[in-house]
Coordinates of C-alpha atoms in Angstrom, one line a residue:
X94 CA -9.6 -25.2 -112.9
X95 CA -13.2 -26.9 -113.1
X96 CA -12.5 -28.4 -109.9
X97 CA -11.0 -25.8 -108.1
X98 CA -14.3 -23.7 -109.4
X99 CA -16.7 -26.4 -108.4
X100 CA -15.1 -26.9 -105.0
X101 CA -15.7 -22.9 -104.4
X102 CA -19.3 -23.1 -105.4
X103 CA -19.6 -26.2 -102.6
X104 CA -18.2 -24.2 -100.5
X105 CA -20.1 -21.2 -100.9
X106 CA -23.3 -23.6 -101.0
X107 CA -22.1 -24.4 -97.2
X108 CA -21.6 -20.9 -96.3
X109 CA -25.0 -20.1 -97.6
X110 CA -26.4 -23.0 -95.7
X111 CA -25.0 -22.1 -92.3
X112 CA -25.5 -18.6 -92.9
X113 CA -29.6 -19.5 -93.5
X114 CA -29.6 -21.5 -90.4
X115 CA -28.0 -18.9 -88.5
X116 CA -31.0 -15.9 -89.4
X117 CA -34.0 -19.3 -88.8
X118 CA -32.0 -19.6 -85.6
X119 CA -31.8 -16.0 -84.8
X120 CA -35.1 -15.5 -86.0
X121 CA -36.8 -18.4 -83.7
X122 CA -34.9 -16.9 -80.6
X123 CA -36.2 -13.7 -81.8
X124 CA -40.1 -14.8 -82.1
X125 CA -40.1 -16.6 -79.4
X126 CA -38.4 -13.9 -76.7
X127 CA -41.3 -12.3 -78.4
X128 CA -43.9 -14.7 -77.0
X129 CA -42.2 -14.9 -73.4
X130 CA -42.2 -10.8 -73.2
X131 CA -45.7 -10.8 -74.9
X132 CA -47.7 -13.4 -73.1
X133 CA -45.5 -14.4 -69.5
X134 CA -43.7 -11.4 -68.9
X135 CA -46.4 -8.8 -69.9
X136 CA -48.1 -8.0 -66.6
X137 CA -44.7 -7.3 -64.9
X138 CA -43.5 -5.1 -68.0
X139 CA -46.6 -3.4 -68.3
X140 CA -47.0 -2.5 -64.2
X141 CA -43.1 -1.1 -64.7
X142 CA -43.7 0.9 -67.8
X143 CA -47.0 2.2 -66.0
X144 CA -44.6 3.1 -62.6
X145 CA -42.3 5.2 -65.7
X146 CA -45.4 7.1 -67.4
X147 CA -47.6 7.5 -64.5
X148 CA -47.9 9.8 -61.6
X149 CA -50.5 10.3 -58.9
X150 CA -52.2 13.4 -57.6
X151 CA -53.4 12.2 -54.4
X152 CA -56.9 12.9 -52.5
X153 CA -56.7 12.2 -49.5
X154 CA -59.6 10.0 -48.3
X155 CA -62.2 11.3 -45.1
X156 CA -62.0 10.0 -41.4
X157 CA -65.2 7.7 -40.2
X158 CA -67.3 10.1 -38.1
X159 CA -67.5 9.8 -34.2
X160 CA -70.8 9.9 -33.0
X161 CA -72.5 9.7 -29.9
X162 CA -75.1 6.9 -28.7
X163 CA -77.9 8.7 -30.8
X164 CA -76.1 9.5 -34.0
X165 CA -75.3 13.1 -33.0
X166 CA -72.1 14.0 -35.0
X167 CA -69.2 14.7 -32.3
X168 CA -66.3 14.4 -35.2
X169 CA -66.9 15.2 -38.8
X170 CA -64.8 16.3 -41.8
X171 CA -64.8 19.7 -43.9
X172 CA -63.3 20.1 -47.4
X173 CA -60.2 21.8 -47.6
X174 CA -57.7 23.2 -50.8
X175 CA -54.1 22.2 -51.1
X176 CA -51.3 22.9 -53.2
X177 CA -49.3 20.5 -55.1
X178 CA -46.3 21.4 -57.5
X179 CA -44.4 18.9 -60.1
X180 CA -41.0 20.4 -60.6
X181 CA -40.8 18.6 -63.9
X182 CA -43.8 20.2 -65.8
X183 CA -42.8 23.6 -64.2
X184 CA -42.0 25.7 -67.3
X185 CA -40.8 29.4 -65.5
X186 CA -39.7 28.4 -61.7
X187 CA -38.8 31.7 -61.1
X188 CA -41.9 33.8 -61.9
X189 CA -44.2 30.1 -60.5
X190 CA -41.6 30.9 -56.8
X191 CA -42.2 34.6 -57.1
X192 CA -45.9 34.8 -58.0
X193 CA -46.9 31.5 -55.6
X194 CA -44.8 33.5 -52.3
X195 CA -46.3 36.6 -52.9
X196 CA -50.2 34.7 -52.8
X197 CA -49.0 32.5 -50.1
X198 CA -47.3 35.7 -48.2
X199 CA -44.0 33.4 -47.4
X200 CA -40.2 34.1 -48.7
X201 CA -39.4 33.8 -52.8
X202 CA -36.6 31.5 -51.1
X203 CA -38.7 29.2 -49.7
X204 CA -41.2 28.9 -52.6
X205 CA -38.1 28.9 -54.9
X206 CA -36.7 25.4 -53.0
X207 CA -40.1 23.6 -53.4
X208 CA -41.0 24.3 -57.5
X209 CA -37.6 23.4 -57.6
X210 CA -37.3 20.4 -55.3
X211 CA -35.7 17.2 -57.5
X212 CA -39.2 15.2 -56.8
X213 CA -41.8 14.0 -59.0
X214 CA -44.7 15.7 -56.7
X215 CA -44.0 18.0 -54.1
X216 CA -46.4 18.8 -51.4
X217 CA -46.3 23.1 -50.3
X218 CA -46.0 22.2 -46.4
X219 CA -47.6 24.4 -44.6
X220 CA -47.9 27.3 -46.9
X221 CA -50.2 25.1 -49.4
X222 CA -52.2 23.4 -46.9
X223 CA -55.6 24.3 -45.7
X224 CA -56.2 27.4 -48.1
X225 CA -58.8 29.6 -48.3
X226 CA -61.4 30.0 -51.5
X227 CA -59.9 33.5 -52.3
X228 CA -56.4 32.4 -52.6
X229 CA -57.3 29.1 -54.2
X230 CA -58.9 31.3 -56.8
X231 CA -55.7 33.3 -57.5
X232 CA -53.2 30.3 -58.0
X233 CA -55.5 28.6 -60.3
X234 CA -56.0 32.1 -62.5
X235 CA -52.5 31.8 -63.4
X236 CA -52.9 28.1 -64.7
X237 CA -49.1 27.8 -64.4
X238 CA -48.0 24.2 -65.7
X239 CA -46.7 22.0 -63.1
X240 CA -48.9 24.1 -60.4
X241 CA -52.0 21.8 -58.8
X242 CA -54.9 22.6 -56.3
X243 CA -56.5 19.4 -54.7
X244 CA -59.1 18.8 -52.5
X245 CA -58.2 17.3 -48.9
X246 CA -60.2 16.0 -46.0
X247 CA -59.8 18.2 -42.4
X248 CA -61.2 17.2 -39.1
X249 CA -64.0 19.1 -37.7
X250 CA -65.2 18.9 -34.8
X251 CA -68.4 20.9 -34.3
X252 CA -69.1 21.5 -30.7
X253 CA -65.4 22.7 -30.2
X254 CA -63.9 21.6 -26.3
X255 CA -66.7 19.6 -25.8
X256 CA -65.1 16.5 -25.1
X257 CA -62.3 17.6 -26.1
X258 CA -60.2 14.7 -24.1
X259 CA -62.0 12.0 -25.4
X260 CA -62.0 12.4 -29.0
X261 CA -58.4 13.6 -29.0
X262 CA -57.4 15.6 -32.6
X263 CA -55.9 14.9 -35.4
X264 CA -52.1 16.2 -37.0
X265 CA -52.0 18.1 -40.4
X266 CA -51.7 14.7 -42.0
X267 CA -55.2 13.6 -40.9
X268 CA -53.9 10.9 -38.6
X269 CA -54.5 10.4 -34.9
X270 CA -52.6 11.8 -32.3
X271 CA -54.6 11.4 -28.9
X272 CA -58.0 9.7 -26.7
X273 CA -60.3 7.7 -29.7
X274 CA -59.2 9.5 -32.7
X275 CA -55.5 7.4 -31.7
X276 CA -56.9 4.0 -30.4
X277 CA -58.9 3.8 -33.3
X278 CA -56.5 5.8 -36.1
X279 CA -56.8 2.6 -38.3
X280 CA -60.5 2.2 -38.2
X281 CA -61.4 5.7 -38.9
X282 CA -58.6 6.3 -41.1
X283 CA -59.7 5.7 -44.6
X284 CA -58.2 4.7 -48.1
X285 CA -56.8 7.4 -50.2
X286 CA -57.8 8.0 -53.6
X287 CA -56.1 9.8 -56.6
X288 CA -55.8 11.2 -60.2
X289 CA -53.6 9.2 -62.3
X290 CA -51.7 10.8 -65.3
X291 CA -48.8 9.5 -67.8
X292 CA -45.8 12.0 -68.3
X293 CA -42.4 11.5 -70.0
X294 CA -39.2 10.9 -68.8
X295 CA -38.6 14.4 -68.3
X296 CA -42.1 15.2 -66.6
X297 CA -44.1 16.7 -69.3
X298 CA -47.7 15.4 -69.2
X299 CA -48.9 13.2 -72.4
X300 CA -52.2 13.6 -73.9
X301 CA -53.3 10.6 -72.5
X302 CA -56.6 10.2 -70.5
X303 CA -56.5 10.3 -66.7
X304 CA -57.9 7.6 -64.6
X305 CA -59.4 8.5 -60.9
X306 CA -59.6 6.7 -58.2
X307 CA -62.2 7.6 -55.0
X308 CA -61.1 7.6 -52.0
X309 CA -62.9 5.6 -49.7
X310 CA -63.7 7.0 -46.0
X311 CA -63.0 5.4 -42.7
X312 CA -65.3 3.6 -40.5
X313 CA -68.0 5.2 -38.1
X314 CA -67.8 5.1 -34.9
X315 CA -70.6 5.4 -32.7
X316 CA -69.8 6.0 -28.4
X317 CA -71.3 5.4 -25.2
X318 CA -71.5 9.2 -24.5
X319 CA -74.7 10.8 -24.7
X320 CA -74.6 14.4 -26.2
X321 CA -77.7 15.7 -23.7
X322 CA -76.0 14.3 -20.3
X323 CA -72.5 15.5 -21.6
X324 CA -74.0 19.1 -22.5
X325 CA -75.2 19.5 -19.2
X326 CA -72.0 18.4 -17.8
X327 CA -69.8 20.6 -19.5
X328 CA -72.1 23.4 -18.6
X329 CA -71.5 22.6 -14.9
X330 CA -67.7 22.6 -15.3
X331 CA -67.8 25.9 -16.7
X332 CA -70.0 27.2 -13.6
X333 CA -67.5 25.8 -11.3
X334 CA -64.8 27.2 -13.4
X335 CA -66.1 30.7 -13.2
X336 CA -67.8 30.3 -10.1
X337 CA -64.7 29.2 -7.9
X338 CA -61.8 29.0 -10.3
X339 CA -60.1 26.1 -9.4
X340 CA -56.9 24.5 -10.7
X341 CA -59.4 21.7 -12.2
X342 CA -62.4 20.7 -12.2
X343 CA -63.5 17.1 -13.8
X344 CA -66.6 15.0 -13.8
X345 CA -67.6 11.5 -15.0
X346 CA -71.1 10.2 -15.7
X347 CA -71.8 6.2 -16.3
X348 CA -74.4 3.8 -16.0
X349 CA -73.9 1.5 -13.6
X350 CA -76.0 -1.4 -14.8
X351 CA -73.9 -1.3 -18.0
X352 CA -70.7 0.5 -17.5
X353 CA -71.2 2.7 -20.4
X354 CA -69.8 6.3 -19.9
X355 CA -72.4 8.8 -20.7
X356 CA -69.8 11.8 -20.5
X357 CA -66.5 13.0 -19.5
X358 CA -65.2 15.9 -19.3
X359 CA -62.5 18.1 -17.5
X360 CA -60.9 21.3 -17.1
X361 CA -58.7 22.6 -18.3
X362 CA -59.8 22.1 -21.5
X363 CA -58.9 22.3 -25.6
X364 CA -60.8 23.4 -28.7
X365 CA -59.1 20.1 -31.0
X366 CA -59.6 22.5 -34.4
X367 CA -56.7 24.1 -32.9
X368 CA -55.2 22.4 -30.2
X369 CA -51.4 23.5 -31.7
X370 CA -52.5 26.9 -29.3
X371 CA -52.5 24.5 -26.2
X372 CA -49.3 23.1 -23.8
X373 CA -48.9 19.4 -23.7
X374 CA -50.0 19.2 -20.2
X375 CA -53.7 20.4 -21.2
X376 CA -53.4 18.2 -24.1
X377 CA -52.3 14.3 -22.9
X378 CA -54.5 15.1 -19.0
X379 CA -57.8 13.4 -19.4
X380 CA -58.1 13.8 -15.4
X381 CA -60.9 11.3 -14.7
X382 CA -58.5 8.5 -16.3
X383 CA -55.3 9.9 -15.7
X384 CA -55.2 11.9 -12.3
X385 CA -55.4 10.3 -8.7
X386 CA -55.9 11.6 -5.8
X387 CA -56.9 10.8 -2.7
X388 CA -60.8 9.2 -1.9
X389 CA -61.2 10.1 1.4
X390 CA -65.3 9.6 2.6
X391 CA -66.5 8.5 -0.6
X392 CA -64.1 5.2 -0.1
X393 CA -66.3 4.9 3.0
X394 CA -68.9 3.1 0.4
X395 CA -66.2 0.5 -0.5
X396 CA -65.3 -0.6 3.1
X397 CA -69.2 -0.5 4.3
X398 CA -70.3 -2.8 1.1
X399 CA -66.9 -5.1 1.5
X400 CA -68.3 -5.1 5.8
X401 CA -72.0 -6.2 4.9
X402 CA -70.8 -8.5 2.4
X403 CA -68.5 -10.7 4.6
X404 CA -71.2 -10.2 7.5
X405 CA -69.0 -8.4 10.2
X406 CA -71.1 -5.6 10.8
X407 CA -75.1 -5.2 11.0
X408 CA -75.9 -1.7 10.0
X409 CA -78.9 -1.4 11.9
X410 CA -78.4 -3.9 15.1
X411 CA -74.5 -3.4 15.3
X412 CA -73.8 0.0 17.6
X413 CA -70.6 2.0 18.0
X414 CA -69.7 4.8 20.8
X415 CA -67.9 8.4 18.8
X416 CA -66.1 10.1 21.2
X417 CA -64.6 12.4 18.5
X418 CA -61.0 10.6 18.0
X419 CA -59.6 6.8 18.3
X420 CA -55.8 6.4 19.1
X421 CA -54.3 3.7 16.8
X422 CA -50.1 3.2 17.1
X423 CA -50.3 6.1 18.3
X424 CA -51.6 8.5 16.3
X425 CA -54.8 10.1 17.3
X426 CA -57.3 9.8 14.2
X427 CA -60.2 12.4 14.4
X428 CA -63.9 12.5 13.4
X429 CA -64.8 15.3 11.6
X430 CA -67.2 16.5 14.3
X431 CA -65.5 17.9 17.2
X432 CA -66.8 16.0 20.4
X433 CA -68.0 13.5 18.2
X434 CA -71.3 11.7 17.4
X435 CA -72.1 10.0 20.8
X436 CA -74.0 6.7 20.1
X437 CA -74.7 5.7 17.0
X438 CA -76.0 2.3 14.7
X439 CA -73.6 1.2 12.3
X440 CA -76.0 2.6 10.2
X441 CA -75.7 6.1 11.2
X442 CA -72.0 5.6 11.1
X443 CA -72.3 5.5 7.6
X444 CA -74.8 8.1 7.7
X445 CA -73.0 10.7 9.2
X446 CA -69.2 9.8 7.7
X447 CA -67.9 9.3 11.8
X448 CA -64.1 8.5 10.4
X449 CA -63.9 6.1 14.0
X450 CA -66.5 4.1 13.3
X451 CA -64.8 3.3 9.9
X452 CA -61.7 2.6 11.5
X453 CA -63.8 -0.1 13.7
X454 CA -65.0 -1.5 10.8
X455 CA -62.2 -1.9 9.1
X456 CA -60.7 -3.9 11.3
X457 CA -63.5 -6.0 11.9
X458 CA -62.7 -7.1 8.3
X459 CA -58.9 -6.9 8.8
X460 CA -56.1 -6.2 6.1
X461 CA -56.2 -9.1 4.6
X462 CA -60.2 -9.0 3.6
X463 CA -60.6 -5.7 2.7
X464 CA -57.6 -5.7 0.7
X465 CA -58.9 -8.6 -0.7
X466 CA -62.2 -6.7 -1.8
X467 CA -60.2 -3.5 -2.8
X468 CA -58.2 -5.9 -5.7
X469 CA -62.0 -6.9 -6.1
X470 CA -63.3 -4.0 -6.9
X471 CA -60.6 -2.8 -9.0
X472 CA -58.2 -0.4 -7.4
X473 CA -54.7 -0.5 -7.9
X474 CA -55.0 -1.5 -11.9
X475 CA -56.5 -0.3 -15.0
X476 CA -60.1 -0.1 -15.5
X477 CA -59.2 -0.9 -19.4
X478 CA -61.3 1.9 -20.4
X479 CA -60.5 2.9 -24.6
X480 CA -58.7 5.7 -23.4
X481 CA -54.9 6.4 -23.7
X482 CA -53.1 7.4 -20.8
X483 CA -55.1 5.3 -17.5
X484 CA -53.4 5.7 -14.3
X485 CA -53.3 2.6 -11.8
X486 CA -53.5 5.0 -8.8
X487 CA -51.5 3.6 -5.4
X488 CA -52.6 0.6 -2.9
X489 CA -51.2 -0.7 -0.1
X490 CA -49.0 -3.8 -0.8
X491 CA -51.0 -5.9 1.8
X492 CA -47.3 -7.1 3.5
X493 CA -47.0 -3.7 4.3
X494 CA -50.1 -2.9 5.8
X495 CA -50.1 -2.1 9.4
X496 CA -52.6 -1.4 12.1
X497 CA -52.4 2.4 11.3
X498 CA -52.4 2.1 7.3
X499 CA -55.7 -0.5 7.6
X500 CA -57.2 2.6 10.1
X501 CA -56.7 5.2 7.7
X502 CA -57.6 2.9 4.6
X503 CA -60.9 2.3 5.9
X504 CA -62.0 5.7 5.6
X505 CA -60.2 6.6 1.9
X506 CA -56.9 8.3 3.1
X507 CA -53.3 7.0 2.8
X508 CA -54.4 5.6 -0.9
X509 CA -54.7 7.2 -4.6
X510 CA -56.8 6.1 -7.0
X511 CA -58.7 7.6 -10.3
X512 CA -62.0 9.3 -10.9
X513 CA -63.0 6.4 -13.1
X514 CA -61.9 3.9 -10.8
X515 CA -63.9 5.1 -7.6
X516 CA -66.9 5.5 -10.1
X517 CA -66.5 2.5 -11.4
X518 CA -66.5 0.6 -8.2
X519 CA -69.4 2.1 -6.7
X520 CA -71.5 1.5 -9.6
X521 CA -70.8 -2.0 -8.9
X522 CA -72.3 -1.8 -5.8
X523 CA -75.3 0.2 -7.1
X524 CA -75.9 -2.4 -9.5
X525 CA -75.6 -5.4 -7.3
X526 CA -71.8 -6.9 -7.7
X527 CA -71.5 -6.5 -11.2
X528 CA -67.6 -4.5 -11.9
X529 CA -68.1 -3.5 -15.3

């Protein structure tokens, strides 16, 4: 019986032993998971239990201004009210959808599908954006739970259609949808900010402190344009457009010893606070980059500089005969005058437009050279201006070119190019060769 009672106390002795090891085993695994979540995995743990507590009211960040050469504003940004709604903390969603439709003058329906939208924040789109003081005052006297006004940056653009093609607008998010407000969206665009608060799982906010974080604003961005030059120019549109009423009316001003557009403008025109009130076509035409047309005389400048440049033709020495037409494969192509200009210089040729003399002088270069110095100067491609929506205009394909289409090329007809093109190229002949 001793025995048998000893051999149960060794026994339990062992179980006692193992059973120690087993908690100091337990208990080691235990501290040192401890350590690992403590000290290695703490950042990661702590970003996801911040991503479960915390919600964001954003604030949306302002655009970079546009300015012109001078620092004159062109594109700035006013301070607007929106509404923001966390279903969660929303403790009555019928009387928040009844009260918030009637204020926002939109269906109970409508209201009653965003307070209850399964969402951590829901953005009112478009009721909520863009409010007024008045009615901003009204939602906040109800200080519903769940129910959030924040400030947003709007573009503003103070001089209305001035320039209206060129700066483009922006859509109800602030981004850019056409001319420099798109090319340069991601330099003007800024950085959002927001107010940071901790809920619990099922929304409510906890009585811990908020953190905010400022938005930071876009870049400036300063043009070549020159508010004086581009006033004056879209006071002469509007003379023309009232004066004559044309279908359009466009004008481009640049200096030639740079290449720097000073102004642009056409009509028909948008005001880009509210260019939703405007077609497409008004919207996306910039004519002087976009629309081509047809030179005529003014191309005359192109095929007299391209002449005096290869040395064919001596202005003042050279003479030419007008008789008021010249035959070429057959067609009969006319001067302007009737009877034409008699004798004439070269000179006076260009002087007085005489569509014949061109036509000599054009093939005194032949096809091949003044095709040559049309690719020179730029027709038939881009200019590469920072501008969506260039046009190429149309040139001859120089294989195709035949006695008749080198005649009526000389003196701007038969081709297409673009308001910015043709100015472009003369100005390089104003400035000495230089194509800007």
């Amino acid at each position: 019986l001793q025995e048998a009672i000893k051999r149960i106390e060794q026994e339990k002795d062992e179980r006692i032993k193992w059973i120690f090891l087993i908690v100091v085993l337990l208990f080691l695994i235990i501290f040192f998971k401890i350590v690992y979540v403590q000290v290695f995995s703490y950042d990661k743990l702590s970003s996801l239990s911040d991503d479960l507590w915390s919600r964001e009211l954003p604030i949306s960040a302002s655009r970079g201004k546009i300015l012109d050469r001078n620092g004159v504003v062109l594109a700035d940004n006013i301070t607007i009210t929106s509404l923001i709604i966390i279903p969660n903390q929303v403790k009555d969603a019928e009387k928040v959808s009844k009260v918030l439709s009637e204020i926002l003058g939109t269906s109970y329906e409508n209201m009653y599908a965003h307070v209850t939208k399964k969402t951590s924040i829901e953005r009112v789109h478009p009721e909520g954006r863009n409010l007024s003081f008045e009615i901003a005052d009204k939602i906040n006297s109800y200080s519903f739970d769940g129910v959030y006004l924040v400030k947003e940056s709007k573009r503003y653009y103070p001089n209305k259609n001035m320039l209206s093609h060129v700066l483009g607008y922006t859509g109800v998010d602030n981004q850019g949808l056409s001319g420099i407000e798109l090319l340069y969206d991601e330099y003007l665009t800024g950085e959002d900010g927001a107010i940071k608060y901790y809920s619990d799982a099922k929304g409510n906010k906890l009585d811990m402190a908020e953190v905010y974080r400022e938005p930071e604003a876009g870049l400036d961005i300063m043009l070549t344009v020159d508010y004086d030059i581009q006033v004056s120019v879209e006071r002469e549109l509007d003379n023309i457009v009232k004066s004559f009423s044309p279908d359009h009316a466009l004008a481009v001003a640049m200096d030639p010893n740079t290449g720097e557009i000073l102004a642009m403008s056409s009509r028909p025109d948008f005001d880009p606070n509210n260019y939703k009130k405007y077609n497409s076509q008004t919207l996306n035409r910039n004519l002087p980059i976009w629309m081509t047309y047809e030179p005529g005389s003014t191309f005359k400048i192109i095929t007299t500089a391209s002449a005096v440049e290869e040395g064919v033709v001596n202005l003042e020495k050279d003479t030419f005969y007008d008789s008021g037409s010249v035959t070429v494969s057959g067609a009969k192509l006319r001067c302007w005058k009737a009877g034409g200009h008699g004798h004439q210089t070269m000179l006076e040729v260009f002087e007085n437009s005489c569509n014949p003399g061109f036509v000599k002088m054009g093939f005194s270069l032949g096809k091949e050279k003044l095709f040559s110095y049309l690719d020179l100067f730029g027709f038939g491609d881009k200019t590469g201006i920072d501008l969506n929506g260039e046009g190429k205009g149309i040139i001859f394909d120089v294989g195709d070119v035949k006695d008749l289409e080198l005649a009526t090329t000389s003196f701007g007809q038969g081709v297409s190019v673009t308001p910015l093109q043709q100015i472009t190229a003369v100005s390089s002949i104003v400035n000495g060769g230089n194509l800007y």
